């Protein structure tokens, strides 16, 4: 895994897709390829109420990415300093092997240039100390980007809040 | 032109650099740049219309709005500079859909079309002939050459010299396919003139009814001009009629094609000598506004040897051939020696033989390989029994009284002389010999007869005695007077004269419409792009070059019947489909490189694509290794190599040649289309993820994952503590 973690606070996400748009506009992509995508699950009736959920799907930047080992040209690479899986488009020849190999559908086909596009956590922005494009426009602020160790803290705190209902506390 | 970067491509690259650099912080400037880049890209792809240039012009002006940032103005100035300097190139891209520099890959022209002096759209008409659409083929050819039948029989075929198919086996027999299509269309009454423009009331005089004159007359008539052709001979065709013997070009062929020109309303005045029977002054008074001179080169050079002027049987080849063509069939002698090594010499020799000469020898001062004559002509002459005496310099014509007894010659050796790339024949002292002869025909070249041309007083002549012209426009130094053909080039080819006549017609139209002449030579026009003819790799490889059936040698030694009998229809269709369609595939070799170096598969054996170092080509080899990954197709700018899925088949095609073909497999679970088994193996070999449980079934990626996950859940239950 990369040393970063892109955390989506599912409770807050309203499925506005602003992240997708920002991602595509930052990478200047035509219709088709979506390096990140918000997948709608539901609506389903849970306890008589309709429930819906939006799951943010970027690339997971696997520890042992199949796309990298599948790529015959060495275009798909894992950055050694932080583990970001990215594609060097100059080397990509459009064989789509990575597209087939990835279990998560992360590599995306760009029909305009006949090459693959993929989430690289906007590594050019990261290197400049900025956040990935998707994170910057998240309307509800549910997308958070940072080091893995910092991201776990959010969940921990939330869980703590949930279990410690102060009003009804018997303490 | 070819060595520099194409200005259209340069514009696209420059703008894309500017946009990518992030320097364009002004949104308006960025928008203008993106729009211009889009337009320039369309020009570079052949998708532009006539409004594109003016749209770019007005967009450039937009850069200079009040308070426009300096970087906008810089780009504006730069682009304006490119456009001012290279406007013709942009126009040429839009009009011809060809970019001779190959920088605009989609407009890279085929080598055959670029080699043709008339710029015929060869791949297009070959595609049409392959499909049996002869009349359409003739229509395409006649946009650049009004005499497809004539050229189909006698063209020197520079196109075949450049044919890429020669790197696999032999060039496509482009020349004759034209003749077949023309003959078939003529016979079917489908050989038709295009619609001509309404008469514009302007009159043009063409001097000379040879290929140059006919070509100019045809295109001018189509543009709506009234054209009169003045010809001193009693027949049309010029050198085609009186220089080329009938066994190569039957008179009917010229007559029928000239009749098509007459149908357009062109008047031919035969037996009319310019300057004698009609004068420049009189014609001007009659309202002729422009003159086109295509008088050819009919005067023979003297041998300059002793005896030349003494004997009546020393004959000039051009005069001899002309007399025979006009019906005077007299044998020059029993033992004829022809001096020279060009096509005229061969024609004179073969004609002498047909008239009854017992022995004919061609004496040439260099050796066989240096002969300017066509190799086929030389071979045919040898088959007919004509002898060659190479390295032979004529010294003197000897004889008694008025009768020649022989030609006194000296043996020569070839020596490399400084400053010349052609080996020079140098006589070897003492090596004299006599060739027995009673007639000597000189065929050492012709020059332009300038008689009657003095009235064009402002017209300049070159040192070689030819008319000086601007080769882009065929204008002479005298306004309103244009020239082309042998009169400009010296003795050359029919197709060059036709090309010159066509260029002159366009310039005459510009001259009379007060439009400035082009600054660069016209680039051949890609009229359209026919879909390639589909066939299997085996067939494309094994199509044998057609063999020309010939008249029997006995006939050839006695009669003027056509020697080359022509292919039958099946051979014609087959021969046309041997074309590799270089108008679609520009042979950049990227597909081969990617398949071999990037994918490591090396399935494409297309050695012919390498111009400098061609290796073996075998279309059939692809199916052995190809995994149908599509990387070649994804990277082909011209869509010459494509992967297509139709009727349950997945095919890899290169310009219609099916390099690989497979049944499409479908997912057993969801019926989705699956990639080829070889491709899936290729991936699993790379990822090393043997999908054990599912590998025996045909599944798409999604179903594989789904089922794999279920299996994982059932076989590896979560450990609960």
PDB file of N, CA and C in Angstrom, chain B residues 192-248:
ATOM      1  N   UNK B 192     -16.980   8.703 -69.633  1.00  0.00           N
ATOM      2  CA  UNK B 192     -17.740   9.942 -69.858  1.00  0.00           C
ATOM      3  C   UNK B 192     -16.925  11.151 -69.435  1.00  0.00           C
ATOM      4  N   UNK B 193     -17.216  12.260 -70.091  1.00  0.00           N
ATOM      5  CA  UNK B 193     -16.604  13.517 -69.675  1.00  0.00           C
ATOM      6  C   UNK B 193     -17.309  14.034 -68.431  1.00  0.00           C
ATOM      7  N   UNK B 194     -16.569  14.670 -67.539  1.00  0.00           N
ATOM      8  CA  UNK B 194     -17.265  15.296 -66.413  1.00  0.00           C
ATOM      9  C   UNK B 194     -18.066  16.504 -66.878  1.00  0.00           C
ATOM     10  N   UNK B 195     -18.955  16.924 -66.027  1.00  0.00           N
ATOM     11  CA  UNK B 195     -19.756  18.119 -66.304  1.00  0.00           C
ATOM     12  C   UNK B 195     -18.820  19.316 -66.482  1.00  0.00           C
ATOM     13  N   UNK B 196     -18.978  20.082 -67.546  1.00  0.00           N
ATOM     14  CA  UNK B 196     -18.113  21.258 -67.642  1.00  0.00           C
ATOM     15  C   UNK B 196     -18.842  22.506 -67.158  1.00  0.00           C
ATOM     16  N   UNK B 197     -18.013  23.480 -66.745  1.00  0.00           N
ATOM     17  CA  UNK B 197     -18.616  24.715 -66.233  1.00  0.00           C
ATOM     18  C   UNK B 197     -19.235  25.499 -67.383  1.00  0.00           C
ATOM     19  N   UNK B 198     -20.121  26.385 -67.031  1.00  0.00           N
ATOM     20  CA  UNK B 198     -20.765  27.207 -68.040  1.00  0.00           C
ATOM     21  C   UNK B 198     -19.723  28.035 -68.796  1.00  0.00           C
ATOM     22  N   UNK B 199     -19.947  28.240 -70.090  1.00  0.00           N
ATOM     23  CA  UNK B 199     -18.983  28.986 -70.904  1.00  0.00           C
ATOM     24  C   UNK B 199     -18.791  30.386 -70.321  1.00  0.00           C
ATOM     25  N   UNK B 200     -17.496  30.779 -70.211  1.00  0.00           N
ATOM     26  CA  UNK B 200     -17.238  32.103 -69.648  1.00  0.00           C
ATOM     27  C   UNK B 200     -16.906  33.122 -70.729  1.00  0.00           C
ATOM     28  N   UNK B 201     -16.952  32.668 -71.994  1.00  0.00           N
ATOM     29  CA  UNK B 201     -16.775  33.601 -73.096  1.00  0.00           C
ATOM     30  C   UNK B 201     -15.337  33.962 -73.402  1.00  0.00           C
ATOM     31  N   UNK B 202     -14.371  33.342 -72.654  1.00  0.00           N
ATOM     32  CA  UNK B 202     -12.966  33.681 -72.909  1.00  0.00           C
ATOM     33  C   UNK B 202     -12.339  32.634 -73.817  1.00  0.00           C
ATOM     34  N   UNK B 203     -11.455  33.114 -74.690  1.00  0.00           N
ATOM     35  CA  UNK B 203     -10.862  32.220 -75.687  1.00  0.00           C
ATOM     36  C   UNK B 203      -9.368  32.018 -75.434  1.00  0.00           C
ATOM     37  N   UNK B 204      -8.944  30.779 -75.574  1.00  0.00           N
ATOM     38  CA  UNK B 204      -7.532  30.454 -75.365  1.00  0.00           C
ATOM     39  C   UNK B 204      -7.035  29.656 -76.562  1.00  0.00           C
ATOM     40  N   UNK B 205      -5.807  29.972 -76.948  1.00  0.00           N
ATOM     41  CA  UNK B 205      -5.209  29.266 -78.072  1.00  0.00           C
ATOM     42  C   UNK B 205      -4.113  28.330 -77.567  1.00  0.00           C
ATOM     43  N   UNK B 206      -4.204  27.076 -77.969  1.00  0.00           N
ATOM     44  CA  UNK B 206      -3.189  26.091 -77.608  1.00  0.00           C
ATOM     45  C   UNK B 206      -2.401  25.763 -78.873  1.00  0.00           C
ATOM     46  N   UNK B 207      -1.084  25.882 -78.793  1.00  0.00           N
ATOM     47  CA  UNK B 207      -0.275  25.572 -79.969  1.00  0.00           C
ATOM     48  C   UNK B 207       0.345  24.193 -79.765  1.00  0.00           C
ATOM     49  N   UNK B 208      -0.130  23.227 -80.536  1.00  0.00           N
ATOM     50  CA  UNK B 208       0.391  21.868 -80.451  1.00  0.00           C
ATOM     51  C   UNK B 208      -0.637  20.932 -79.838  1.00  0.00           C
ATOM     52  N   UNK B 209      -0.945  19.841 -80.581  1.00  0.00           N
ATOM     53  CA  UNK B 209      -1.973  18.904 -80.115  1.00  0.00           C
ATOM     54  C   UNK B 209      -1.344  17.644 -79.542  1.00  0.00           C
ATOM     55  N   UNK B 210      -0.199  17.815 -78.898  1.00  0.00           N
ATOM     56  CA  UNK B 210       0.427  16.674 -78.224  1.00  0.00           C
ATOM     57  C   UNK B 210      -0.169  16.499 -76.843  1.00  0.00           C
ATOM     58  N   UNK B 211       0.448  15.642 -76.031  1.00  0.00           N
ATOM     59  CA  UNK B 211      -0.119  15.391 -74.696  1.00  0.00           C
ATOM     60  C   UNK B 211      -0.246  16.653 -73.855  1.00  0.00           C
ATOM     61  N   UNK B 212       0.731  17.573 -73.934  1.00  0.00           N
ATOM     62  CA  UNK B 212       0.662  18.807 -73.154  1.00  0.00           C
ATOM     63  C   UNK B 212      -0.509  19.668 -73.595  1.00  0.00           C
ATOM     64  N   UNK B 213      -0.632  19.842 -74.900  1.00  0.00           N
ATOM     65  CA  UNK B 213      -1.699  20.676 -75.453  1.00  0.00           C
ATOM     66  C   UNK B 213      -3.065  20.087 -75.167  1.00  0.00           C
ATOM     67  N   UNK B 214      -3.185  18.766 -75.365  1.00  0.00           N
ATOM     68  CA  UNK B 214      -4.471  18.104 -75.130  1.00  0.00           C
ATOM     69  C   UNK B 214      -4.870  18.240 -73.664  1.00  0.00           C
ATOM     70  N   UNK B 215      -3.886  18.037 -72.787  1.00  0.00           N
ATOM     71  CA  UNK B 215      -4.169  18.104 -71.358  1.00  0.00           C
ATOM     72  C   UNK B 215      -4.650  19.501 -70.966  1.00  0.00           C
ATOM     73  N   UNK B 216      -3.937  20.529 -71.430  1.00  0.00           N
ATOM     74  CA  UNK B 216      -4.335  21.898 -71.102  1.00  0.00           C
ATOM     75  C   UNK B 216      -5.711  22.194 -71.685  1.00  0.00           C
ATOM     76  N   UNK B 217      -5.934  21.768 -72.947  1.00  0.00           N
ATOM     77  CA  UNK B 217      -7.218  22.037 -73.604  1.00  0.00           C
ATOM     78  C   UNK B 217      -8.363  21.407 -72.815  1.00  0.00           C
ATOM     79  N   UNK B 218      -8.139  20.186 -72.350  1.00  0.00           N
ATOM     80  CA  UNK B 218      -9.178  19.464 -71.605  1.00  0.00           C
ATOM     81  C   UNK B 218      -9.556  20.225 -70.336  1.00  0.00           C
ATOM     82  N   UNK B 219      -8.554  20.580 -69.536  1.00  0.00           N
ATOM     83  CA  UNK B 219      -8.881  21.226 -68.263  1.00  0.00           C
ATOM     84  C   UNK B 219      -9.441  22.635 -68.467  1.00  0.00           C
ATOM     85  N   UNK B 220      -8.952  23.323 -69.507  1.00  0.00           N
ATOM     86  CA  UNK B 220      -9.487  24.656 -69.785  1.00  0.00           C
ATOM     87  C   UNK B 220     -10.935  24.571 -70.252  1.00  0.00           C
ATOM     88  N   UNK B 221     -11.214  23.573 -71.111  1.00  0.00           N
ATOM     89  CA  UNK B 221     -12.587  23.416 -71.602  1.00  0.00           C
ATOM     90  C   UNK B 221     -13.528  23.128 -70.439  1.00  0.00           C
ATOM     91  N   UNK B 222     -13.052  22.304 -69.489  1.00  0.00           N
ATOM     92  CA  UNK B 222     -13.895  21.989 -68.332  1.00  0.00           C
ATOM     93  C   UNK B 222     -14.188  23.239 -67.497  1.00  0.00           C
ATOM     94  N   UNK B 223     -13.225  24.173 -67.512  1.00  0.00           N
ATOM     95  CA  UNK B 223     -13.408  25.391 -66.728  1.00  0.00           C
ATOM     96  C   UNK B 223     -14.305  26.396 -67.451  1.00  0.00           C
ATOM     97  N   UNK B 224     -14.703  26.059 -68.673  1.00  0.00           N
ATOM     98  CA  UNK B 224     -15.631  26.931 -69.377  1.00  0.00           C
ATOM     99  C   UNK B 224     -14.983  27.819 -70.433  1.00  0.00           C
ATOM    100  N   UNK B 225     -13.718  27.552 -70.749  1.00  0.00           N
ATOM    101  CA  UNK B 225     -13.050  28.369 -71.774  1.00  0.00           C
ATOM    102  C   UNK B 225     -13.317  27.796 -73.156  1.00  0.00           C
ATOM    103  N   UNK B 226     -13.241  28.687 -74.137  1.00  0.00           N
ATOM    104  CA  UNK B 226     -13.324  28.239 -75.524  1.00  0.00           C
ATOM    105  C   UNK B 226     -11.888  27.997 -75.983  1.00  0.00           C
ATOM    106  N   UNK B 227     -11.593  26.776 -76.377  1.00  0.00           N
ATOM    107  CA  UNK B 227     -10.197  26.436 -76.673  1.00  0.00           C
ATOM    108  C   UNK B 227     -10.047  26.028 -78.132  1.00  0.00           C
ATOM    109  N   UNK B 228      -9.045  26.592 -78.772  1.00  0.00           N
ATOM    110  CA  UNK B 228      -8.705  26.163 -80.126  1.00  0.00           C
ATOM    111  C   UNK B 228      -7.291  25.629 -80.110  1.00  0.00           C
ATOM    112  N   UNK B 229      -7.112  24.431 -80.651  1.00  0.00           N
ATOM    113  CA  UNK B 229      -5.782  23.828 -80.698  1.00  0.00           C
ATOM    114  C   UNK B 229      -5.273  23.893 -82.124  1.00  0.00           C
ATOM    115  N   UNK B 230      -4.080  24.481 -82.265  1.00  0.00           N
ATOM    116  CA  UNK B 230      -3.465  24.609 -83.593  1.00  0.00           C
ATOM    117  C   UNK B 230      -2.435  23.508 -83.734  1.00  0.00           C
ATOM    118  N   UNK B 231      -2.511  22.730 -84.809  1.00  0.00           N
ATOM    119  CA  UNK B 231      -1.591  21.604 -84.965  1.00  0.00           C
ATOM    120  C   UNK B 231      -1.088  21.574 -86.406  1.00  0.00           C
ATOM    121  N   UNK B 232       0.230  21.485 -86.543  1.00  0.00           N
ATOM    122  CA  UNK B 232       0.779  21.508 -87.899  1.00  0.00           C
ATOM    123  C   UNK B 232       0.594  20.166 -88.601  1.00  0.00           C
ATOM    124  N   UNK B 233       0.524  19.091 -87.839  1.00  0.00           N
ATOM    125  CA  UNK B 233       0.364  17.765 -88.442  1.00  0.00           C
ATOM    126  C   UNK B 233      -1.108  17.541 -88.812  1.00  0.00           C
ATOM    127  N   UNK B 234      -1.350  16.564 -89.664  1.00  0.00           N
ATOM    128  CA  UNK B 234      -2.754  16.277 -90.019  1.00  0.00           C
ATOM    129  C   UNK B 234      -3.489  15.438 -88.971  1.00  0.00           C
ATOM    130  N   UNK B 235      -2.763  15.055 -87.895  1.00  0.00           N
ATOM    131  CA  UNK B 235      -3.349  14.143 -86.898  1.00  0.00           C
ATOM    132  C   UNK B 235      -3.137  14.701 -85.492  1.00  0.00           C
ATOM    133  N   UNK B 236      -3.963  14.293 -84.536  1.00  0.00           N
ATOM    134  CA  UNK B 236      -3.725  14.724 -83.159  1.00  0.00           C
ATOM    135  C   UNK B 236      -2.699  13.825 -82.473  1.00  0.00           C
ATOM    136  N   UNK B 237      -2.224  14.266 -81.333  1.00  0.00           N
ATOM    137  CA  UNK B 237      -1.387  13.384 -80.504  1.00  0.00           C
ATOM    138  C   UNK B 237       0.067  13.774 -80.440  1.00  0.00           C
ATOM    139  N   UNK B 238       0.535  14.585 -81.421  1.00  0.00           N
ATOM    140  CA  UNK B 238       1.944  14.972 -81.393  1.00  0.00           C
ATOM    141  C   UNK B 238       2.841  13.749 -81.416  1.00  0.00           C
ATOM    142  N   UNK B 239       3.852  13.756 -80.576  1.00  0.00           N
ATOM    143  CA  UNK B 239       4.803  12.652 -80.543  1.00  0.00           C
ATOM    144  C   UNK B 239       4.141  11.307 -80.194  1.00  0.00           C
ATOM    145  N   UNK B 240       2.996  11.366 -79.487  1.00  0.00           N
ATOM    146  CA  UNK B 240       2.310  10.112 -79.175  1.00  0.00           C
ATOM    147  C   UNK B 240       1.890   9.425 -80.470  1.00  0.00           C
ATOM    148  N   UNK B 241       1.526  10.271 -81.458  1.00  0.00           N
ATOM    149  CA  UNK B 241       1.060   9.715 -82.722  1.00  0.00           C
ATOM    150  C   UNK B 241       2.215   9.470 -83.690  1.00  0.00           C
ATOM    151  N   UNK B 242       3.126  10.446 -83.796  1.00  0.00           N
ATOM    152  CA  UNK B 242       4.160  10.314 -84.827  1.00  0.00           C
ATOM    153  C   UNK B 242       5.508   9.869 -84.264  1.00  0.00           C
ATOM    154  N   UNK B 243       5.616   9.739 -82.971  1.00  0.00           N
ATOM    155  CA  UNK B 243       6.875   9.286 -82.388  1.00  0.00           C
ATOM    156  C   UNK B 243       6.754   7.861 -81.888  1.00  0.00           C
ATOM    157  N   UNK B 244       5.663   7.563 -81.218  1.00  0.00           N
ATOM    158  CA  UNK B 244       5.477   6.224 -80.665  1.00  0.00           C
ATOM    159  C   UNK B 244       4.864   5.325 -81.738  1.00  0.00           C
ATOM    160  N   UNK B 245       5.508   4.207 -82.045  1.00  0.00           N
ATOM    161  CA  UNK B 245       4.979   3.354 -83.117  1.00  0.00           C
ATOM    162  C   UNK B 245       3.662   2.688 -82.734  1.00  0.00           C
ATOM    163  N   UNK B 246       2.929   2.272 -83.754  1.00  0.00           N
ATOM    164  CA  UNK B 246       1.577   1.723 -83.555  1.00  0.00           C
ATOM    165  C   UNK B 246       1.571   0.405 -82.777  1.00  0.00           C
ATOM    166  N   UNK B 247       2.678  -0.354 -82.837  1.00  0.00           N
ATOM    167  CA  UNK B 247       2.667  -1.631 -82.111  1.00  0.00           C
ATOM    168  C   UNK B 247       2.734  -1.401 -80.600  1.00  0.00           C
ATOM    169  N   UNK B 248       3.031  -0.173 -80.192  1.00  0.00           N
ATOM    170  CA  UNK B 248       2.962   0.144 -78.767  1.00  0.00           C
ATOM    171  C   UNK B 248       1.683   0.895 -78.425  1.00  0.00           C
TER     172      UNK B 248
END
